[in-house]
PDB file of C-alpha atoms in Angstrom:
ATOM      1  CA  MET Z   1       0.103  -0.087   0.020  1.00 79.00           C
ATOM      2  CA  PRO Z   2       1.551   3.198  -0.786  1.00 90.00           C
ATOM      3  CA  MET Z   3       1.787   5.682   2.107  1.00 94.00           C
ATOM      4  CA  ILE Z   4       2.524   9.301   2.623  1.00 97.00           C
ATOM      5  CA  HIS Z   5       3.983  10.193   5.862  1.00 98.00           C
ATOM      6  CA  LEU Z   6       3.425  13.910   6.723  1.00 97.00           C
ATOM      7  CA  VAL Z   7       5.862  15.076   9.276  1.00 97.00           C
ATOM      8  CA  VAL Z   8       4.041  18.183  11.091  1.00 96.00           C
ATOM      9  CA  GLY Z   9       4.033  20.303  13.988  1.00 92.00           C
ATOM     10  CA  GLU Z  10       3.082  23.647  13.390  1.00 82.00           C
ATOM     11  CA  LYS Z  11       5.287  25.168  15.995  1.00 87.00           C
ATOM     12  CA  GLY Z  12       8.650  25.977  14.509  1.00 88.00           C
ATOM     13  CA  GLY Z  13      12.015  24.381  15.856  1.00 91.00           C
ATOM     14  CA  VAL Z  14      10.200  21.340  17.440  1.00 93.00           C
ATOM     15  CA  GLY Z  15      12.362  18.784  15.393  1.00 94.00           C
ATOM     16  CA  LYS Z  16      10.424  18.087  12.260  1.00 96.00           C
ATOM     17  CA  SER Z  17      13.444  17.969   9.962  1.00 96.00           C
ATOM     18  CA  GLN Z  18      15.226  15.449  12.370  1.00 97.00           C
ATOM     19  CA  VAL Z  19      12.167  13.073  12.337  1.00 98.00           C
ATOM     20  CA  ALA Z  20      11.704  13.429   8.764  1.00 98.00           C
ATOM     21  CA  LEU Z  21      15.457  12.152   8.180  1.00 98.00           C
ATOM     22  CA  ALA Z  22      15.129   9.503  10.880  1.00 98.00           C
ATOM     23  CA  LEU Z  23      12.115   8.142   8.913  1.00 98.00           C
ATOM     24  CA  ILE Z  24      14.098   8.399   5.574  1.00 98.00           C
ATOM     25  CA  ALA Z  25      16.890   6.318   7.222  1.00 98.00           C
ATOM     26  CA  HIS Z  26      14.308   3.699   8.283  1.00 97.00           C
ATOM     27  CA  TYR Z  27      13.418   2.962   4.738  1.00 96.00           C
ATOM     28  CA  THR Z  28      16.938   3.460   3.511  1.00 97.00           C
ATOM     29  CA  SER Z  29      18.323   0.728   5.750  1.00 95.00           C
ATOM     30  CA  GLN Z  30      15.710  -1.617   4.259  1.00 93.00           C
ATOM     31  CA  GLU Z  31      16.599  -0.598   0.603  1.00 94.00           C
ATOM     32  CA  ILE Z  32      13.434   1.100   0.043  1.00 93.00           C
ATOM     33  CA  PRO Z  33      13.065   3.777  -2.487  1.00 94.00           C
ATOM     34  CA  LEU Z  34      11.228   7.002  -1.234  1.00 97.00           C
ATOM     35  CA  ILE Z  35       9.636   9.985  -2.658  1.00 98.00           C
ATOM     36  CA  ILE Z  36      11.026  12.760  -0.510  1.00 98.00           C
ATOM     37  CA  CYS Z  37       9.130  16.031  -0.299  1.00 98.00           C
ATOM     38  CA  GLU Z  38      10.647  19.080   1.187  1.00 98.00           C
ATOM     39  CA  ALA Z  39       7.953  21.492   1.541  1.00 96.00           C
ATOM     40  CA  ASP Z  40       9.673  23.972   3.914  1.00 94.00           C
ATOM     41  CA  ARG Z  41      10.862  26.660   1.392  1.00 91.00           C
ATOM     42  CA  SER Z  42      12.515  28.786   4.082  1.00 89.00           C
ATOM     43  CA  ASN Z  43      14.868  26.037   5.330  1.00 89.00           C
ATOM     44  CA  GLY Z  44      14.851  22.956   3.214  1.00 93.00           C
ATOM     45  CA  ASP Z  45      17.659  20.999   5.043  1.00 95.00           C
ATOM     46  CA  VAL Z  46      15.796  17.525   4.340  1.00 97.00           C
ATOM     47  CA  GLY Z  47      15.794  18.063   0.793  1.00 97.00           C
ATOM     48  CA  ARG Z  48      19.421  19.210   0.789  1.00 96.00           C
ATOM     49  CA  ALA Z  49      20.428  16.236   2.901  1.00 97.00           C
ATOM     50  CA  SER Z  50      18.509  13.781   0.519  1.00 97.00           C
ATOM     51  CA  GLU Z  51      19.236  15.266  -3.066  1.00 96.00           C
ATOM     52  CA  GLY Z  52      20.809  12.523  -5.287  1.00 95.00           C
ATOM     53  CA  LYS Z  53      20.900  10.146  -2.653  1.00 95.00           C
ATOM     54  CA  ASP Z  54      20.130   6.203  -2.347  1.00 95.00           C
ATOM     55  CA  GLY Z  55      17.933   6.202  -5.263  1.00 94.00           C
ATOM     56  CA  HIS Z  56      15.169   8.561  -3.778  1.00 96.00           C
ATOM     57  CA  THR Z  57      13.234  11.106  -5.625  1.00 97.00           C
ATOM     58  CA  VAL Z  58      13.379  14.567  -4.158  1.00 98.00           C
ATOM     59  CA  LEU Z  59      10.509  16.972  -4.841  1.00 97.00           C
ATOM     60  CA  TYR Z  60       9.961  20.721  -3.468  1.00 97.00           C
ATOM     61  CA  PRO Z  61       6.048  20.948  -3.130  1.00 96.00           C
ATOM     62  CA  TYR Z  62       4.444  23.421  -0.629  1.00 95.00           C
ATOM     63  CA  PHE Z  63       1.070  24.131   0.858  1.00 95.00           C
ATOM     64  CA  THR Z  64      -0.417  27.548   0.676  1.00 94.00           C
ATOM     65  CA  GLU Z  65      -3.533  29.246   1.432  1.00 92.00           C
ATOM     66  CA  ASP Z  66      -3.593  31.079  -1.732  1.00 92.00           C
ATOM     67  CA  ALA Z  67      -6.258  29.758  -3.943  1.00 87.00           C
ATOM     68  CA  ASP Z  68      -4.741  30.290  -6.987  1.00 90.00           C
ATOM     69  CA  HIS Z  69      -1.879  28.253  -6.119  1.00 91.00           C
ATOM     70  CA  THR Z  70      -3.448  25.243  -4.264  1.00 90.00           C
ATOM     71  CA  ASP Z  71      -2.093  22.791  -6.683  1.00 94.00           C
ATOM     72  CA  LYS Z  72       1.535  23.234  -5.779  1.00 95.00           C
ATOM     73  CA  ALA Z  73       1.316  20.075  -3.400  1.00 96.00           C
ATOM     74  CA  ASP Z  74      -0.471  17.886  -6.004  1.00 96.00           C
ATOM     75  CA  ASN Z  75       2.690  16.455  -7.440  1.00 96.00           C
ATOM     76  CA  ILE Z  76       3.325  14.682  -4.033  1.00 97.00           C
ATOM     77  CA  LEU Z  77       0.069  12.316  -4.719  1.00 97.00           C
ATOM     78  CA  ASP Z  78       0.992  11.672  -8.554  1.00 96.00           C
ATOM     79  CA  ALA Z  79       4.732  10.567  -7.524  1.00 96.00           C
ATOM     80  CA  VAL Z  80       3.778   8.381  -4.921  1.00 96.00           C
ATOM     81  CA  LEU Z  81       1.010   6.927  -6.798  1.00 95.00           C
ATOM     82  CA  GLN Z  82       2.816   6.500 -10.166  1.00 94.00           C
ATOM     83  CA  GLN Z  83       6.376   4.854  -8.341  1.00 94.00           C
ATOM     84  CA  GLY Z  84       3.944   2.769  -5.910  1.00 93.00           C
ATOM     85  CA  THR Z  85       6.097   3.529  -2.864  1.00 93.00           C
ATOM     86  CA  THR Z  86       6.361   5.714   0.109  1.00 96.00           C
ATOM     87  CA  GLY Z  87       6.349   9.394   0.430  1.00 98.00           C
ATOM     88  CA  ILE Z  88       7.702  11.268   3.399  1.00 98.00           C
ATOM     89  CA  VAL Z  89       6.997  15.211   3.568  1.00 98.00           C
ATOM     90  CA  ASN Z  90       8.739  17.635   5.571  1.00 97.00           C
ATOM     91  CA  CYS Z  91       6.234  20.107   6.468  1.00 96.00           C
ATOM     92  CA  PRO Z  92       7.160  23.844   7.525  1.00 93.00           C
ATOM     93  CA  ALA Z  93       5.811  25.391  10.842  1.00 91.00           C
ATOM     94  CA  GLN Z  94       2.588  27.262  10.491  1.00 90.00           C
ATOM     95  CA  SER Z  95       1.463  25.023   7.367  1.00 92.00           C
ATOM     96  CA  HIS Z  96      -1.756  23.509   9.169  1.00 91.00           C
ATOM     97  CA  ARG Z  97      -4.362  25.939   7.857  1.00 91.00           C
ATOM     98  CA  ALA Z  98      -2.790  25.545   4.293  1.00 94.00           C
ATOM     99  CA  MET Z  99      -3.226  21.800   4.577  1.00 93.00           C
ATOM    100  CA  VAL Z 100      -6.518  21.939   5.894  1.00 92.00           C
ATOM    101  CA  GLN Z 101      -7.548  23.951   2.804  1.00 93.00           C
ATOM    102  CA  TRP Z 102      -5.816  21.525   0.404  1.00 95.00           C
ATOM    103  CA  ILE Z 103      -7.388  18.498   1.875  1.00 93.00           C
ATOM    104  CA  SER Z 104     -11.091  19.889   2.614  1.00 91.00           C
ATOM    105  CA  GLN Z 105     -11.084  20.752  -1.261  1.00 93.00           C
ATOM    106  CA  GLY Z 106     -10.913  17.275  -2.015  1.00 94.00           C
ATOM    107  CA  SER Z 107      -7.176  17.355  -3.453  1.00 95.00           C
ATOM    108  CA  ALA Z 108      -6.429  13.758  -1.748  1.00 95.00           C
ATOM    109  CA  ASP Z 109      -9.896  11.847  -2.492  1.00 95.00           C
ATOM    110  CA  LEU Z 110      -9.248   9.956  -5.590  1.00 95.00           C
ATOM    111  CA  ALA Z 111      -5.667   9.182  -4.473  1.00 95.00           C
ATOM    112  CA  ILE Z 112      -7.004   7.661  -1.062  1.00 94.00           C
ATOM    113  CA  GLU Z 113      -9.624   5.666  -3.042  1.00 94.00           C
ATOM    114  CA  GLU Z 114      -6.509   4.396  -5.139  1.00 93.00           C
ATOM    115  CA  GLY Z 115      -5.054   3.191  -1.978  1.00 93.00           C
ATOM    116  CA  ILE Z 116      -2.925   5.899  -0.370  1.00 95.00           C
ATOM    117  CA  GLN Z 117      -2.706   5.996   3.171  1.00 95.00           C
ATOM    118  CA  LEU Z 118      -2.003   9.321   4.720  1.00 96.00           C
ATOM    119  CA  THR Z 119      -0.565   9.509   8.269  1.00 97.00           C
ATOM    120  CA  PHE Z 120       0.549  12.828  10.394  1.00 97.00           C
ATOM    121  CA  TRP Z 121       3.630  12.230  12.444  1.00 98.00           C
ATOM    122  CA  PHE Z 122       2.847  15.405  14.820  1.00 97.00           C
ATOM    123  CA  VAL Z 123       6.238  16.618  16.540  1.00 97.00           C
ATOM    124  CA  THR Z 124       5.908  18.271  19.823  1.00 96.00           C
ATOM    125  CA  SER Z 125       8.238  20.001  22.369  1.00 95.00           C
ATOM    126  CA  GLY Z 126       5.785  19.300  25.093  1.00 95.00           C
ATOM    127  CA  GLU Z 127       4.887  23.054  25.612  1.00 94.00           C
ATOM    128  CA  TYR Z 128       1.212  24.056  25.917  1.00 94.00           C
ATOM    129  CA  ASP Z 129       0.849  25.760  22.616  1.00 92.00           C
ATOM    130  CA  SER Z 130       2.469  22.855  20.856  1.00 92.00           C
ATOM    131  CA  MET Z 131       0.098  20.314  22.288  1.00 95.00           C
ATOM    132  CA  ALA Z 132      -2.945  22.691  21.802  1.00 93.00           C
ATOM    133  CA  LEU Z 133      -2.207  22.630  17.968  1.00 92.00           C
ATOM    134  CA  PHE Z 134      -1.901  18.755  18.104  1.00 95.00           C
ATOM    135  CA  LEU Z 135      -5.535  18.636  19.630  1.00 95.00           C
ATOM    136  CA  GLU Z 136      -6.810  20.757  16.869  1.00 94.00           C
ATOM    137  CA  SER Z 137      -5.167  18.537  14.181  1.00 94.00           C
ATOM    138  CA  LEU Z 138      -7.019  15.672  15.527  1.00 95.00           C
ATOM    139  CA  LYS Z 139     -10.305  17.353  15.139  1.00 94.00           C
ATOM    140  CA  GLU Z 140      -9.575  18.873  11.934  1.00 92.00           C
ATOM    141  CA  PHE Z 141      -8.364  15.264  10.412  1.00 93.00           C
ATOM    142  CA  PRO Z 142     -10.213  12.786  12.372  1.00 93.00           C
ATOM    143  CA  ASN Z 143      -9.971  10.204   9.472  1.00 91.00           C
ATOM    144  CA  ILE Z 144      -6.121  10.548   9.009  1.00 94.00           C
ATOM    145  CA  SER Z 145      -4.007   8.416  11.187  1.00 95.00           C
ATOM    146  CA  HIS Z 146      -1.621  10.455  13.832  1.00 97.00           C
ATOM    147  CA  ILE Z 147       1.262   9.419  15.538  1.00 98.00           C
ATOM    148  CA  LEU Z 148       2.518  11.628  18.299  1.00 98.00           C
ATOM    149  CA  VAL Z 149       6.153  12.404  18.439  1.00 98.00           C
ATOM    150  CA  ARG Z 150       7.394  13.528  21.705  1.00 97.00           C
ATOM    151  CA  ASN Z 151      10.998  15.336  21.030  1.00 96.00           C
ATOM    152  CA  THR Z 152      12.991  14.400  24.386  1.00 95.00           C
ATOM    153  CA  PHE Z 153      15.310  17.363  23.562  1.00 94.00           C
ATOM    154  CA  PHE Z 154      12.590  19.515  24.767  1.00 94.00           C
ATOM    155  CA  THR Z 155      10.335  17.388  27.274  1.00 94.00           C
ATOM    156  CA  ASP Z 156      13.295  16.379  29.124  1.00 92.00           C
ATOM    157  CA  ARG Z 157      13.610  19.966  30.240  1.00 91.00           C
ATOM    158  CA  LEU Z 158      10.079  20.893  30.970  1.00 93.00           C
ATOM    159  CA  THR Z 159       8.781  21.574  34.503  1.00 92.00           C
ATOM    160  CA  TYR Z 160       5.083  20.524  33.004  1.00 93.00           C
ATOM    161  CA  ASP Z 161       5.069  18.503  29.969  1.00 94.00           C
ATOM    162  CA  TYR Z 162       1.621  18.878  28.425  1.00 96.00           C
ATOM    163  CA  SER Z 163       2.478  16.109  26.046  1.00 96.00           C
ATOM    164  CA  ASP Z 164       2.789  13.431  28.919  1.00 94.00           C
ATOM    165  CA  PRO Z 165      -0.493  11.419  28.969  1.00 94.00           C
ATOM    166  CA  GLU Z 166       0.024  10.363  32.386  1.00 91.00           C
ATOM    167  CA  ARG Z 167      -0.008  14.294  33.579  1.00 90.00           C
ATOM    168  CA  ASN Z 168      -2.499  15.518  31.087  1.00 92.00           C
ATOM    169  CA  ASP Z 169      -6.259  13.961  31.071  1.00 94.00           C
ATOM    170  CA  SER Z 170      -7.111  15.834  27.901  1.00 94.00           C
ATOM    171  CA  VAL Z 171      -4.077  14.422  26.161  1.00 96.00           C
ATOM    172  CA  LYS Z 172      -4.606  11.025  27.395  1.00 96.00           C
ATOM    173  CA  GLU Z 173      -8.286  11.005  26.303  1.00 97.00           C
ATOM    174  CA  ALA Z 174      -7.524  12.154  22.906  1.00 97.00           C
ATOM    175  CA  LEU Z 175      -4.786   9.527  22.575  1.00 97.00           C
ATOM    176  CA  GLU Z 176      -7.089   6.963  23.443  1.00 97.00           C
ATOM    177  CA  SER Z 177     -10.024   8.176  21.581  1.00 96.00           C
ATOM    178  CA  TYR Z 178      -8.287   8.451  18.360  1.00 96.00           C
ATOM    179  CA  LYS Z 179      -5.846   5.578  18.977  1.00 96.00           C
ATOM    180  CA  VAL Z 180      -2.731   7.463  18.585  1.00 97.00           C
ATOM    181  CA  PRO Z 181       0.605   5.871  19.021  1.00 97.00           C
ATOM    182  CA  VAL Z 182       3.082   7.794  21.147  1.00 97.00           C
ATOM    183  CA  ILE Z 183       6.921   7.641  20.211  1.00 96.00           C
ATOM    184  CA  GLN Z 184       9.543   9.148  22.183  1.00 97.00           C
ATOM    185  CA  PHE Z 185      12.026  10.794  19.734  1.00 97.00           C
ATOM    186  CA  PRO Z 186      15.664  10.488  21.246  1.00 97.00           C
ATOM    187  CA  ARG Z 187      17.806  13.133  22.164  1.00 95.00           C
ATOM    188  CA  PHE Z 188      20.497  14.002  19.579  1.00 95.00           C
ATOM    189  CA  ALA Z 189      23.569  15.981  20.799  1.00 94.00           C
ATOM    190  CA  PRO Z 190      23.227  19.597  19.219  1.00 94.00           C
ATOM    191  CA  SER Z 191      27.026  19.524  18.219  1.00 94.00           C
ATOM    192  CA  ASP Z 192      26.435  16.263  16.521  1.00 95.00           C
ATOM    193  CA  LEU Z 193      23.255  17.796  14.547  1.00 94.00           C
ATOM    194  CA  ASP Z 194      25.057  20.930  13.777  1.00 94.00           C
ATOM    195  CA  HIS Z 195      27.870  18.899  12.212  1.00 94.00           C
ATOM    196  CA  ILE Z 196      24.946  17.027  10.279  1.00 94.00           C
ATOM    197  CA  LYS Z 197      23.062  19.928   9.176  1.00 93.00           C
ATOM    198  CA  THR Z 198      26.254  21.776   8.320  1.00 93.00           C
ATOM    199  CA  HIS Z 199      27.403  19.064   5.683  1.00 94.00           C
ATOM    200  CA  SER Z 200      23.653  18.246   4.650  1.00 95.00           C
ATOM    201  CA  LEU Z 201      24.200  14.750   5.655  1.00 95.00           C
ATOM    202  CA  THR Z 202      21.539  11.900   6.185  1.00 96.00           C
ATOM    203  CA  PHE Z 203      21.738  10.169   9.253  1.00 97.00           C
ATOM    204  CA  LEU Z 204      23.038   7.012   7.752  1.00 96.00           C
ATOM    205  CA  GLU Z 205      25.756   9.013   6.192  1.00 95.00           C
ATOM    206  CA  ALA Z 206      26.567  10.668   9.379  1.00 95.00           C
ATOM    207  CA  ILE Z 207      27.344   7.209  11.088  1.00 95.00           C
ATOM    208  CA  LYS Z 208      29.778   6.200   8.135  1.00 91.00           C
ATOM    209  CA  GLN Z 209      31.400   9.864   7.604  1.00 81.00           C
ATOM    210  CA  ARG Z 210      35.072   9.957   8.933  1.00 74.00           C
ATOM    211  CA  GLY Z 211      34.790  13.775   9.374  1.00 81.00           C
ATOM    212  CA  LEU Z 212      32.572  13.097  12.346  1.00 89.00           C
ATOM    213  CA  ALA Z 213      34.413  11.806  15.638  1.00 93.00           C
ATOM    214  CA  ILE Z 214      33.728   8.249  16.327  1.00 94.00           C
ATOM    215  CA  ALA Z 215      32.078   9.074  19.689  1.00 96.00           C
ATOM    216  CA  ALA Z 216      29.842  11.342  17.861  1.00 95.00           C
ATOM    217  CA  ARG Z 217      28.867   8.778  15.190  1.00 96.00           C
ATOM    218  CA  SER Z 218      28.129   6.284  18.149  1.00 96.00           C
ATOM    219  CA  ARG Z 219      25.635   8.788  19.344  1.00 97.00           C
ATOM    220  CA  VAL Z 220      24.123   9.252  16.378  1.00 97.00           C
ATOM    221  CA  LYS Z 221      23.751   5.400  15.803  1.00 97.00           C
ATOM    222  CA  ARG Z 222      22.523   4.839  19.460  1.00 97.00           C
ATOM    223  CA  ALA Z 223      19.666   7.610  18.933  1.00 97.00           C
ATOM    224  CA  LEU Z 224      18.851   6.193  15.763  1.00 97.00           C
ATOM    225  CA  ASN Z 225      18.371   2.532  16.761  1.00 97.00           C
ATOM    226  CA  SER Z 226      16.245   3.620  19.754  1.00 97.00           C
ATOM    227  CA  PHE Z 227      13.837   5.359  17.112  1.00 98.00           C
ATOM    228  CA  PHE Z 228      13.987   2.358  14.899  1.00 97.00           C
ATOM    229  CA  SER Z 229      13.084  -0.033  17.639  1.00 97.00           C
ATOM    230  CA  GLN Z 230       9.709   2.248  18.636  1.00 96.00           C
ATOM    231  CA  ILE Z 231       8.680   2.603  15.100  1.00 96.00           C
ATOM    232  CA  SER Z 232       9.139  -1.027  13.983  1.00 93.00           C
ATOM    233  CA  THR Z 233       6.254  -1.956  16.496  1.00 91.00           C
ATOM    234  CA  LEU Z 234       3.726   0.271  14.524  1.00 93.00           C
ATOM    235  CA  ASP Z 235       1.351  -1.427  12.654  1.00 87.00           C
ATOM    236  CA  ILE Z 236       1.027   1.229   9.902  1.00 84.00           C
ATOM    237  CA  LEU Z 237       5.027   0.478   8.901  1.00 82.00           C
ATOM    238  CA  GLN Z 238       4.552  -3.306   8.746  1.00 71.00           C
ATOM    239  CA  THR Z 239       3.862  -3.284   4.929  1.00 55.00           C
ATOM    240  CA  HIS Z 240       6.525  -0.724   4.178  1.00 49.00           C
ATOM    241  CA  GLY Z 241       4.387   1.340   1.903  1.00 45.00           C
ATOM    242  CA  THR Z 242       5.592  -0.359  -0.992  1.00 43.00           C
ATOM    243  CA  SER Z 243       3.436  -2.588  -3.668  1.00 39.00           C
ATOM    244  CA  ARG Z 244       6.490  -4.940  -3.572  1.00 37.00           C
ATOM    245  CA  THR Z 245       5.217  -6.370  -0.304  1.00 35.00           C
ATOM    246  CA  THR Z 246       1.570  -7.170  -1.670  1.00 34.00           C
ATOM    247  CA  ASP Z 247       0.919 -11.074  -1.409  1.00 36.00           C
ATOM    248  CA  THR Z 248      -0.717 -12.672  -4.785  1.00 30.00           C
ATOM    249  CA  PRO Z 249      -1.652 -16.177  -3.991  1.00 35.00           C
ATOM    250  CA  THR Z 250      -0.193 -18.253  -6.833  1.00 34.00           C
ATOM    251  CA  GLN Z 251      -1.317 -21.774  -5.719  1.00 33.00           C
ATOM    252  CA  THR Z 252      -4.541 -23.150  -4.672  1.00 32.00           C
ATOM    253  CA  GLY Z 253      -5.084 -24.861  -1.432  1.00 35.00           C
ATOM    254  CA  ASN Z 254      -3.972 -23.564   2.003  1.00 39.00           C
ATOM    255  CA  THR Z 255      -3.637 -20.022   0.444  1.00 35.00           C
ATOM    256  CA  GLY Z 256      -4.500 -18.354   3.914  1.00 38.00           C
ATOM    257  CA  SER Z 257      -1.942 -20.169   5.837  1.00 39.00           C
ATOM    258  CA  ASN Z 258       1.150 -19.442   3.121  1.00 41.00           C
ATOM    259  CA  THR Z 259       0.005 -15.842   3.371  1.00 37.00           C
ATOM    260  CA  ALA Z 260       0.419 -15.598   6.773  1.00 42.00           C
ATOM    261  CA  LYS Z 261       3.492 -17.250   6.665  1.00 43.00           C
ATOM    262  CA  LYS Z 262       4.999 -14.868   4.005  1.00 41.00           C
ATOM    263  CA  SER Z 263       3.906 -12.014   6.265  1.00 44.00           C
ATOM    264  CA  SER Z 264       5.264 -13.384   9.404  1.00 46.00           C
ATOM    265  CA  GLN Z 265       8.542 -13.734   7.432  1.00 47.00           C
ATOM    266  CA  ARG Z 266       8.620 -10.297   6.237  1.00 47.00           C
ATOM    267  CA  LYS Z 267       7.902  -8.983   9.541  1.00 46.00           C
ATOM    268  CA  LYS Z 268      11.113 -10.635  10.902  1.00 46.00           C
ATOM    269  CA  ARG Z 269      13.209  -9.508   7.859  1.00 47.00           C
ATOM    270  CA  SER Z 270      11.789  -5.936   8.757  1.00 48.00           C
ATOM    271  CA  ARG Z 271      12.815  -6.357  12.243  1.00 48.00           C
ATOM    272  CA  ALA Z 272      16.219  -7.579  11.366  1.00 45.00           C
ATOM    273  CA  LYS Z 273      16.835  -4.818   8.838  1.00 50.00           C
ATOM    274  CA  ALA Z 274      15.213  -1.813  10.923  1.00 50.00           C
ATOM    275  CA  SER Z 275      18.415  -1.096  12.639  1.00 57.00           C
ATOM    276  CA  VAL Z 276      21.851   0.180  11.981  1.00 58.00           C
ATOM    277  CA  ALA Z 277      24.729  -2.365  12.067  1.00 52.00           C
ATOM    278  CA  ASN Z 278      23.571  -4.858  14.313  1.00 50.00           C
ATOM    279  CA  PRO Z 279      22.125  -2.739  17.277  1.00 43.00           C
ATOM    280  CA  CYS Z 280      21.006  -4.147  20.776  1.00 41.00           C
ATOM    281  CA  PRO Z 281      17.086  -4.055  21.146  1.00 38.00           C
ATOM    282  CA  ASP Z 282      17.512  -0.936  23.588  1.00 44.00           C
ATOM    283  CA  GLY Z 283      19.373   0.815  20.775  1.00 43.00           C
ATOM    284  CA  SER Z 284      23.012   0.215  22.550  1.00 43.00           C
ATOM    285  CA  ASP Z 285      26.016  -0.770  20.926  1.00 47.00           C
ATOM    286  CA  ALA Z 286      27.165  -3.497  23.300  1.00 37.00           C
TER     287      ALA Z 286
END
């Protein structure tokens, strides 16, 4: 099933680009080609890091409230359908209203009918305004899957973390009502991220690049493996979002058990590949 992962957050500086790059690393480690959409016209670090690498296609669509230019995001859908693979969209801050307009006008209706599945990865800093926007997104897009990504770089520092469902009843109720999974995005050292951004590296490149100290590469590897171990449990990623994983029974008799067996084998391969160079389950290198 083709998928489009939209990495959103509305509030600026909460780590959307990092989450997008981590998702790209997840698929790249499994050798799955992607449609990478850099919709942030003011920054664009995900597009710069991904351009011309790993066989991925990089596009530069954007969402706008200007009714005369609503079509500027349309090529996301066409590219994903034509290639039958997964799209990852790095959305800028304050694009929520433009996305509401784009979707409410029916832009994605036919693509959804043809099998595309949309998912919002909502990245939050845990602050009140960030979480208010998350709750608004659930109400605006009740039929689109959400995943709440709590960026621990911010949430660990807060006196009151509004994204913590154990401390915030309204968030807990929303997560249960809409069946929203929660991911703890691991802390990356600021100096390591600065190097990655300065040299327009992907996370997988940073782990291999000799220009980054081995201790820094080890930190990046551990953080990335922590992210991989969490998202590998999500049902939405089990099919990898590519038509190559679709089962088509080729023999009569016992096709159900054969299909289940194939599915189980794929999941085992997925768990084996969804890591960087043989990690431990907790993301350590031991």
